[in-house]
Amino acid sequence: MALKNLTVLMENYGLSPKGSMIKRNNDFFAEKLYDAKIGTLIRSGESLAFTADRGENLVERHYATLKLQKESQRKETEKLSLSDLESIHKAVLKKDEPIISFFDEFYRYKLIYTGIHFEILIYSLNGKDSESIPAKLSTFLNIEDFWKEVTADPNWFMALSIHQQESLQPFVLSRKVIETLNSLKKEKELSYGQHEKIYAWEKVFIHPDLKAGKVKQFCSNCTKEVKYNLRYPKYICSICSSKDKYSQEGMLLEFYNTDLSGGLKIIYKDIHGNVLREDDSKAEFLCLIDGKEFTAQEARFGGIVIQKK
């Protein structure tokens, strides 16, 4: 196999001519790409030696990756903050068209803008949830006063349900709703049912152009901000996951994935770290961290996730 001269190609890209291709078993070659200034390895890889089309080499793949990253960063900078979203949609608010529609056990409500002020219209529901002629329930000079009235009840997100299909201009309220729900998630001990209700509200107000990280999630142990993950609303951060975990009997625990078939492997240890036994018969397991109860289970795509019970 003829070895390709990576030096010239790297110099053309402005990188260090410090690269290598290693022949192995006459079937594969490996490449390594280094940073010019600090000499560290950027990436490495291997390819079949005998193919009609060699495909991209490491330099080409590296610059393709950089191009994608730059494009992703550009798109992210063009996305909107919550304040931007509010301002843009306030400016184009349509008269007499429902901003949001929501309901409780007995009534359906619609918030509209009259061109002068905001009104809540109330509809009676019959057994089939069809609507009667609406009556005006409340009037507000601004949308902030409306939201203050809704959230005056600390249990508003459980008592009221949002109607997504009939909420035609929701993004004018995105900042208020999302910031309120972010605070709830950080400050309150919420059940899984409450998290489901929060998400039912949340998803109506998440605009496709909203900047990442504006909808928050927090570690259920220390309340540190964690990556947003709807599937695991009460998962704990990496720092809390690394803390000692104990069984209810006081044995030290470690959790792993089983090798091939997937699942949860529980390792019991004594206080000196000696393995006492292993168990892979359970789908999830109760453990104690900082004296509080959590459950460990296999994550959907591998790994172990630990959530507040």
mmCIF file of C-alpha atoms in Angstrom:
data_model
loop_
_atom_site.group_PDB
_atom_site.id
_atom_site.type_symbol
_atom_site.label_atom_id
_atom_site.label_comp_id
_atom_site.label_asym_id
_atom_site.label_seq_id
_atom_site.Cartn_x
_atom_site.Cartn_y
_atom_site.Cartn_z
ATOM 1 C CA MET A 1 0.000 0.000 0.000
ATOM 2 C CA ALA A 2 1.402 3.395 -0.958
ATOM 3 C CA LEU A 3 1.443 5.725 2.022
ATOM 4 C CA LYS A 4 -0.124 9.098 1.314
ATOM 5 C CA ASN A 5 1.916 12.191 2.145
ATOM 6 C CA LEU A 6 -0.186 13.899 4.808
ATOM 7 C CA THR A 7 2.382 16.650 5.346
ATOM 8 C CA VAL A 8 1.512 18.584 2.184
ATOM 9 C CA LEU A 9 -2.227 18.335 2.754
ATOM 10 C CA MET A 10 -1.899 19.510 6.342
ATOM 11 C CA GLU A 11 0.245 22.464 5.311
ATOM 12 C CA ASN A 12 -2.390 23.461 2.763
ATOM 13 C CA TYR A 13 -4.903 23.656 5.605
ATOM 14 C CA GLY A 14 -2.547 25.621 7.828
ATOM 15 C CA LEU A 15 -1.988 22.762 10.245
ATOM 16 C CA SER A 16 1.209 21.273 11.502
ATOM 17 C CA PRO A 17 2.846 18.787 9.102
ATOM 18 C CA LYS A 18 2.906 16.423 12.014
ATOM 19 C CA GLY A 19 0.782 13.514 10.898
ATOM 20 C CA SER A 20 1.282 9.838 10.419
ATOM 21 C CA MET A 21 -0.251 6.911 8.587
ATOM 22 C CA ILE A 22 0.388 3.463 9.935
ATOM 23 C CA LYS A 23 -0.002 0.340 7.808
ATOM 24 C CA ARG A 24 -1.550 -2.563 9.661
ATOM 25 C CA ASN A 25 -2.151 -6.138 8.467
ATOM 26 C CA ASN A 26 -2.249 -4.917 4.850
ATOM 27 C CA ASP A 27 -5.958 -4.216 5.328
ATOM 28 C CA PHE A 28 -6.171 -0.983 7.295
ATOM 29 C CA PHE A 29 -4.269 2.232 7.697
ATOM 30 C CA ALA A 30 -4.498 4.606 10.623
ATOM 31 C CA GLU A 31 -4.055 8.372 10.668
ATOM 32 C CA LYS A 32 -3.302 10.828 13.455
ATOM 33 C CA LEU A 33 -3.836 14.576 13.233
ATOM 34 C CA TYR A 34 -1.992 16.940 15.592
ATOM 35 C CA ASP A 35 -2.390 20.584 16.569
ATOM 36 C CA ALA A 36 0.404 22.738 15.105
ATOM 37 C CA LYS A 37 0.974 24.997 18.087
ATOM 38 C CA ILE A 38 0.690 22.744 21.097
ATOM 39 C CA GLY A 39 1.371 19.360 19.543
ATOM 40 C CA THR A 40 -1.670 17.614 20.984
ATOM 41 C CA LEU A 41 -3.628 14.963 19.137
ATOM 42 C CA ILE A 42 -6.761 16.403 17.523
ATOM 43 C CA ARG A 43 -8.253 13.179 16.227
ATOM 44 C CA SER A 44 -7.322 9.771 14.924
ATOM 45 C CA GLY A 45 -8.974 7.111 12.818
ATOM 46 C CA GLU A 46 -8.507 4.149 10.542
ATOM 47 C CA SER A 47 -9.837 3.131 7.127
ATOM 48 C CA LEU A 48 -9.790 0.141 4.814
ATOM 49 C CA ALA A 49 -6.644 0.214 2.733
ATOM 50 C CA PHE A 50 -8.161 -1.302 -0.395
ATOM 51 C CA THR A 51 -11.315 0.513 -1.471
ATOM 52 C CA ALA A 52 -12.266 2.108 -4.767
ATOM 53 C CA ASP A 53 -12.991 5.389 -2.994
ATOM 54 C CA ARG A 54 -10.672 6.241 -0.147
ATOM 55 C CA GLY A 55 -13.119 8.759 1.297
ATOM 56 C CA GLU A 56 -12.240 11.774 3.468
ATOM 57 C CA ASN A 57 -8.967 11.780 5.334
ATOM 58 C CA LEU A 58 -8.587 13.149 8.845
ATOM 59 C CA VAL A 59 -7.851 16.718 7.766
ATOM 60 C CA GLU A 60 -10.913 16.843 5.532
ATOM 61 C CA ARG A 61 -13.109 15.347 8.245
ATOM 62 C CA HIS A 62 -11.658 17.742 10.815
ATOM 63 C CA TYR A 63 -12.444 20.809 8.717
ATOM 64 C CA ALA A 64 -15.886 19.492 7.824
ATOM 65 C CA THR A 65 -16.547 19.147 11.563
ATOM 66 C CA LEU A 66 -15.274 22.681 12.244
ATOM 67 C CA LYS A 67 -17.519 24.017 9.483
ATOM 68 C CA LEU A 68 -20.569 22.298 10.975
ATOM 69 C CA GLN A 69 -19.699 23.592 14.445
ATOM 70 C CA LYS A 70 -19.314 27.137 13.138
ATOM 71 C CA GLU A 71 -22.660 26.931 11.338
ATOM 72 C CA SER A 72 -24.314 25.575 14.472
ATOM 73 C CA GLN A 73 -22.863 28.431 16.540
ATOM 74 C CA ARG A 74 -24.052 30.976 13.971
ATOM 75 C CA LYS A 75 -27.585 29.580 14.078
ATOM 76 C CA GLU A 76 -27.561 29.620 17.880
ATOM 77 C CA THR A 77 -26.551 33.304 17.992
ATOM 78 C CA GLU A 78 -29.519 34.083 15.747
ATOM 79 C CA LYS A 79 -31.967 32.436 18.134
ATOM 80 C CA LEU A 80 -34.164 34.431 20.473
ATOM 81 C CA SER A 81 -34.036 35.133 24.183
ATOM 82 C CA LEU A 82 -37.275 35.006 26.162
ATOM 83 C CA SER A 83 -37.398 38.811 26.189
ATOM 84 C CA ASP A 84 -36.896 38.922 22.404
ATOM 85 C CA LEU A 85 -39.685 36.409 21.932
ATOM 86 C CA GLU A 86 -42.046 38.434 24.111
ATOM 87 C CA SER A 87 -41.281 41.742 22.351
ATOM 88 C CA ILE A 88 -41.637 40.335 18.837
ATOM 89 C CA HIS A 89 -44.990 38.698 19.515
ATOM 90 C CA LYS A 90 -46.363 41.663 21.451
ATOM 91 C CA ALA A 91 -45.749 43.798 18.377
ATOM 92 C CA VAL A 92 -47.840 41.541 16.123
ATOM 93 C CA LEU A 93 -50.605 40.613 18.567
ATOM 94 C CA LYS A 94 -53.908 40.119 16.737
ATOM 95 C CA LYS A 95 -57.181 41.497 18.065
ATOM 96 C CA ASP A 96 -59.906 39.119 19.236
ATOM 97 C CA GLU A 97 -57.883 36.006 18.424
ATOM 98 C CA PRO A 98 -57.250 33.664 21.379
ATOM 99 C CA ILE A 99 -53.824 34.199 22.893
ATOM 100 C CA ILE A 100 -54.215 31.089 25.018
ATOM 101 C CA SER A 101 -57.075 28.773 25.872
ATOM 102 C CA PHE A 102 -57.161 26.894 29.171
ATOM 103 C CA PHE A 103 -59.691 25.080 31.305
ATOM 104 C CA ASP A 104 -60.492 23.696 34.724
ATOM 105 C CA GLU A 105 -63.004 21.074 35.808
ATOM 106 C CA PHE A 106 -66.037 23.179 34.916
ATOM 107 C CA TYR A 107 -65.115 25.972 32.498
ATOM 108 C CA ARG A 108 -62.989 26.849 29.519
ATOM 109 C CA TYR A 109 -61.275 30.231 29.354
ATOM 110 C CA LYS A 110 -59.790 32.232 26.506
ATOM 111 C CA LEU A 111 -57.489 35.216 26.821
ATOM 112 C CA ILE A 112 -57.936 37.740 24.011
ATOM 113 C CA TYR A 113 -56.593 41.196 23.166
ATOM 114 C CA THR A 114 -59.251 43.773 22.224
ATOM 115 C CA GLY A 115 -56.813 46.342 20.861
ATOM 116 C CA ILE A 116 -57.074 48.316 24.108
ATOM 117 C CA HIS A 117 -56.923 45.783 26.917
ATOM 118 C CA PHE A 118 -56.922 42.043 27.619
ATOM 119 C CA GLU A 119 -60.023 40.030 28.475
ATOM 120 C CA ILE A 120 -60.735 36.544 29.754
ATOM 121 C CA LEU A 121 -63.794 34.981 28.171
ATOM 122 C CA ILE A 122 -65.429 32.114 30.055
ATOM 123 C CA TYR A 123 -67.355 29.243 28.468
ATOM 124 C CA SER A 124 -69.576 26.701 30.176
ATOM 125 C CA LEU A 125 -68.957 23.094 29.241
ATOM 126 C CA ASN A 126 -71.566 20.413 28.812
ATOM 127 C CA GLY A 127 -70.906 16.697 29.168
ATOM 128 C CA LYS A 128 -69.297 16.561 25.708
ATOM 129 C CA ASP A 129 -67.034 19.549 26.393
ATOM 130 C CA SER A 130 -68.723 21.679 23.731
ATOM 131 C CA GLU A 131 -68.872 25.410 24.363
ATOM 132 C CA SER A 132 -71.758 27.745 25.100
ATOM 133 C CA ILE A 133 -71.872 31.478 24.330
ATOM 134 C CA PRO A 134 -68.991 33.079 26.255
ATOM 135 C CA ALA A 135 -69.231 35.705 28.961
ATOM 136 C CA LYS A 136 -66.559 38.215 29.896
ATOM 137 C CA LEU A 137 -64.942 37.178 33.163
ATOM 138 C CA SER A 138 -62.105 39.676 33.723
ATOM 139 C CA THR A 139 -60.383 42.635 32.095
ATOM 140 C CA PHE A 140 -56.688 43.561 32.393
ATOM 141 C CA LEU A 141 -54.812 46.653 31.296
ATOM 142 C CA ASN A 142 -51.777 44.551 30.436
ATOM 143 C CA ILE A 143 -50.779 40.930 30.080
ATOM 144 C CA GLU A 144 -48.604 41.093 33.206
ATOM 145 C CA ASP A 145 -51.698 41.660 35.361
ATOM 146 C CA PHE A 146 -53.373 38.650 33.774
ATOM 147 C CA TRP A 147 -50.432 36.411 34.645
ATOM 148 C CA LYS A 148 -50.320 37.718 38.226
ATOM 149 C CA GLU A 149 -53.947 36.703 38.676
ATOM 150 C CA VAL A 150 -53.357 33.212 37.255
ATOM 151 C CA THR A 151 -50.326 32.559 39.469
ATOM 152 C CA ALA A 152 -51.919 33.972 42.623
ATOM 153 C CA ASP A 153 -52.989 30.375 43.233
ATOM 154 C CA PRO A 154 -49.725 28.484 43.960
ATOM 155 C CA ASN A 155 -51.342 25.346 42.551
ATOM 156 C CA TRP A 156 -52.422 26.997 39.286
ATOM 157 C CA PHE A 157 -50.500 24.602 37.029
ATOM 158 C CA MET A 158 -52.380 21.651 38.521
ATOM 159 C CA ALA A 159 -55.810 23.298 38.690
ATOM 160 C CA LEU A 160 -55.657 24.598 35.111
ATOM 161 C CA SER A 161 -54.855 22.783 31.882
ATOM 162 C CA ILE A 162 -53.681 24.431 28.678
ATOM 163 C CA HIS A 163 -55.448 23.750 25.365
ATOM 164 C CA GLN A 164 -52.652 23.727 22.792
ATOM 165 C CA GLN A 165 -54.716 23.695 19.585
ATOM 166 C CA GLU A 166 -56.782 26.720 20.636
ATOM 167 C CA SER A 167 -53.834 28.725 21.993
ATOM 168 C CA LEU A 168 -53.111 30.697 18.822
ATOM 169 C CA GLN A 169 -50.740 33.419 20.081
ATOM 170 C CA PRO A 170 -48.995 31.840 23.067
ATOM 171 C CA PHE A 171 -45.463 33.162 22.545
ATOM 172 C CA VAL A 172 -46.324 36.604 23.865
ATOM 173 C CA LEU A 173 -46.564 34.809 27.229
ATOM 174 C CA SER A 174 -43.513 32.553 26.836
ATOM 175 C CA ARG A 175 -41.199 34.551 29.090
ATOM 176 C CA LYS A 176 -43.657 34.748 31.968
ATOM 177 C CA VAL A 177 -44.758 31.116 31.773
ATOM 178 C CA ILE A 178 -41.295 29.595 31.318
ATOM 179 C CA GLU A 179 -39.659 31.748 34.011
ATOM 180 C CA THR A 180 -42.485 30.903 36.431
ATOM 181 C CA LEU A 181 -42.148 27.183 35.718
ATOM 182 C CA ASN A 182 -38.345 27.346 36.010
ATOM 183 C CA SER A 183 -38.735 28.812 39.499
ATOM 184 C CA LEU A 184 -41.286 26.166 40.464
ATOM 185 C CA LYS A 185 -38.945 23.366 39.410
ATOM 186 C CA LYS A 186 -36.056 24.794 41.403
ATOM 187 C CA GLU A 187 -37.892 25.815 44.558
ATOM 188 C CA LYS A 188 -40.561 23.137 45.064
ATOM 189 C CA GLU A 189 -40.405 19.423 45.768
ATOM 190 C CA LEU A 190 -42.504 18.196 42.848
ATOM 191 C CA SER A 191 -44.072 14.815 42.192
ATOM 192 C CA TYR A 192 -43.797 13.085 38.820
ATOM 193 C CA GLY A 193 -47.447 13.966 38.197
ATOM 194 C CA GLN A 194 -46.702 17.635 38.825
ATOM 195 C CA HIS A 195 -43.771 17.487 36.421
ATOM 196 C CA GLU A 196 -46.101 16.062 33.755
ATOM 197 C CA LYS A 197 -48.524 18.955 34.244
ATOM 198 C CA ILE A 198 -45.670 21.452 34.073
ATOM 199 C CA TYR A 199 -44.498 19.980 30.778
ATOM 200 C CA ALA A 200 -48.041 20.121 29.379
ATOM 201 C CA TRP A 201 -47.905 23.892 29.948
ATOM 202 C CA GLU A 202 -44.255 24.297 29.022
ATOM 203 C CA LYS A 203 -44.403 22.736 25.561
ATOM 204 C CA VAL A 204 -47.021 25.235 24.350
ATOM 205 C CA PHE A 205 -44.639 28.142 24.992
ATOM 206 C CA ILE A 206 -41.351 26.730 23.669
ATOM 207 C CA HIS A 207 -40.753 28.446 20.332
ATOM 208 C CA PRO A 208 -38.542 26.681 17.724
ATOM 209 C CA ASP A 209 -36.279 29.760 17.632
ATOM 210 C CA LEU A 210 -35.836 29.993 21.403
ATOM 211 C CA LYS A 211 -32.213 29.874 22.526
ATOM 212 C CA ALA A 212 -31.071 26.647 24.143
ATOM 213 C CA GLY A 213 -30.968 26.521 27.921
ATOM 214 C CA LYS A 214 -33.881 28.870 28.581
ATOM 215 C CA VAL A 215 -36.112 26.040 29.797
ATOM 216 C CA LYS A 216 -34.441 24.855 32.982
ATOM 217 C CA GLN A 217 -34.106 21.609 34.889
ATOM 218 C CA PHE A 218 -32.441 21.088 38.247
ATOM 219 C CA CYS A 219 -30.784 18.295 40.179
ATOM 220 C CA SER A 220 -33.382 16.816 42.513
ATOM 221 C CA ASN A 221 -30.782 16.548 45.280
ATOM 222 C CA CYS A 222 -28.711 19.759 45.279
ATOM 223 C CA THR A 223 -30.814 21.905 42.842
ATOM 224 C CA LYS A 224 -27.805 22.580 40.589
ATOM 225 C CA GLU A 225 -28.900 23.219 36.998
ATOM 226 C CA VAL A 226 -28.674 20.128 34.781
ATOM 227 C CA LYS A 227 -29.347 19.442 31.119
ATOM 228 C CA TYR A 228 -33.046 19.491 30.224
ATOM 229 C CA ASN A 229 -34.339 15.930 29.928
ATOM 230 C CA LEU A 230 -38.089 15.313 29.826
ATOM 231 C CA ARG A 231 -37.702 11.583 30.226
ATOM 232 C CA TYR A 232 -36.013 11.970 33.612
ATOM 233 C CA PRO A 233 -37.462 15.076 35.300
ATOM 234 C CA LYS A 234 -35.961 14.262 38.712
ATOM 235 C CA TYR A 235 -32.520 12.966 37.778
ATOM 236 C CA ILE A 236 -29.498 14.068 39.781
ATOM 237 C CA CYS A 237 -26.328 15.810 38.633
ATOM 238 C CA SER A 238 -22.986 14.086 38.070
ATOM 239 C CA ILE A 239 -21.586 15.353 41.381
ATOM 240 C CA CYS A 240 -24.477 13.896 43.375
ATOM 241 C CA SER A 241 -24.333 10.693 41.292
ATOM 242 C CA SER A 242 -20.708 10.243 42.330
ATOM 243 C CA LYS A 243 -21.551 10.390 46.046
ATOM 244 C CA ASP A 244 -21.662 7.236 48.156
ATOM 245 C CA LYS A 245 -24.882 5.301 47.715
ATOM 246 C CA TYR A 246 -26.245 2.957 50.355
ATOM 247 C CA SER A 247 -28.872 0.259 50.627
ATOM 248 C CA GLN A 248 -31.535 0.527 53.301
ATOM 249 C CA GLU A 249 -29.461 -1.986 55.275
ATOM 250 C CA GLY A 250 -26.426 0.306 55.162
ATOM 251 C CA MET A 251 -24.363 -1.539 52.543
ATOM 252 C CA LEU A 252 -22.349 0.503 50.061
ATOM 253 C CA LEU A 253 -23.742 0.234 46.517
ATOM 254 C CA GLU A 254 -22.426 0.635 43.001
ATOM 255 C CA PHE A 255 -24.531 0.484 39.836
ATOM 256 C CA TYR A 256 -23.484 -0.644 36.365
ATOM 257 C CA ASN A 257 -25.028 -1.809 33.129
ATOM 258 C CA THR A 258 -25.008 -5.536 32.523
ATOM 259 C CA ASP A 259 -22.690 -6.479 29.688
ATOM 260 C CA LEU A 260 -24.641 -7.446 26.559
ATOM 261 C CA SER A 261 -28.332 -7.774 27.237
ATOM 262 C CA GLY A 262 -28.671 -4.445 29.023
ATOM 263 C CA GLY A 263 -30.154 -3.936 32.444
ATOM 264 C CA LEU A 264 -29.059 -2.947 35.911
ATOM 265 C CA LYS A 265 -26.243 -4.578 37.836
ATOM 266 C CA ILE A 266 -26.084 -3.860 41.576
ATOM 267 C CA ILE A 267 -22.838 -4.439 43.449
ATOM 268 C CA TYR A 268 -22.972 -4.598 47.237
ATOM 269 C CA LYS A 269 -19.836 -3.690 49.183
ATOM 270 C CA ASP A 270 -18.819 -3.478 52.805
ATOM 271 C CA ILE A 271 -17.435 -0.299 54.384
ATOM 272 C CA HIS A 272 -13.927 -1.298 53.292
ATOM 273 C CA GLY A 273 -14.943 -1.570 49.625
ATOM 274 C CA ASN A 274 -14.888 -5.359 49.472
ATOM 275 C CA VAL A 275 -17.474 -6.844 47.106
ATOM 276 C CA LEU A 276 -20.082 -8.852 48.997
ATOM 277 C CA ARG A 277 -22.374 -9.856 46.138
ATOM 278 C CA GLU A 278 -23.818 -8.834 42.775
ATOM 279 C CA ASP A 279 -27.426 -8.746 41.603
ATOM 280 C CA ASP A 280 -28.791 -8.194 38.088
ATOM 281 C CA SER A 281 -32.357 -9.359 38.705
ATOM 282 C CA LYS A 282 -33.950 -5.940 39.300
ATOM 283 C CA ALA A 283 -35.054 -3.269 36.827
ATOM 284 C CA GLU A 284 -34.590 -0.524 39.413
ATOM 285 C CA PHE A 285 -33.316 -0.262 42.944
ATOM 286 C CA LEU A 286 -33.881 2.035 45.904
ATOM 287 C CA CYS A 287 -30.769 3.683 47.315
ATOM 288 C CA LEU A 288 -29.918 6.388 49.825
ATOM 289 C CA ILE A 289 -27.805 9.442 48.968
ATOM 290 C CA ASP A 290 -27.292 12.096 51.640
ATOM 291 C CA GLY A 291 -29.932 10.224 53.643
ATOM 292 C CA LYS A 292 -32.590 10.740 50.936
ATOM 293 C CA GLU A 293 -34.297 8.076 48.823
ATOM 294 C CA PHE A 294 -33.489 7.722 45.126
ATOM 295 C CA THR A 295 -34.037 5.030 42.516
ATOM 296 C CA ALA A 296 -31.350 3.757 40.145
ATOM 297 C CA GLN A 297 -32.228 2.202 36.794
ATOM 298 C CA GLU A 298 -30.772 1.617 33.367
ATOM 299 C CA ALA A 299 -31.158 4.693 31.172
ATOM 300 C CA ARG A 300 -33.018 4.301 27.890
ATOM 301 C CA PHE A 301 -29.883 4.499 25.767
ATOM 302 C CA GLY A 302 -27.459 2.915 28.202
ATOM 303 C CA GLY A 303 -25.793 4.133 31.336
ATOM 304 C CA ILE A 304 -27.408 4.470 34.742
ATOM 305 C CA VAL A 305 -29.827 7.206 35.743
ATOM 306 C CA ILE A 306 -30.583 8.042 39.374
ATOM 307 C CA GLN A 307 -33.759 9.944 40.204
ATOM 308 C CA LYS A 308 -35.439 11.213 43.342
ATOM 309 C CA LYS A 309 -38.076 8.751 44.483
#
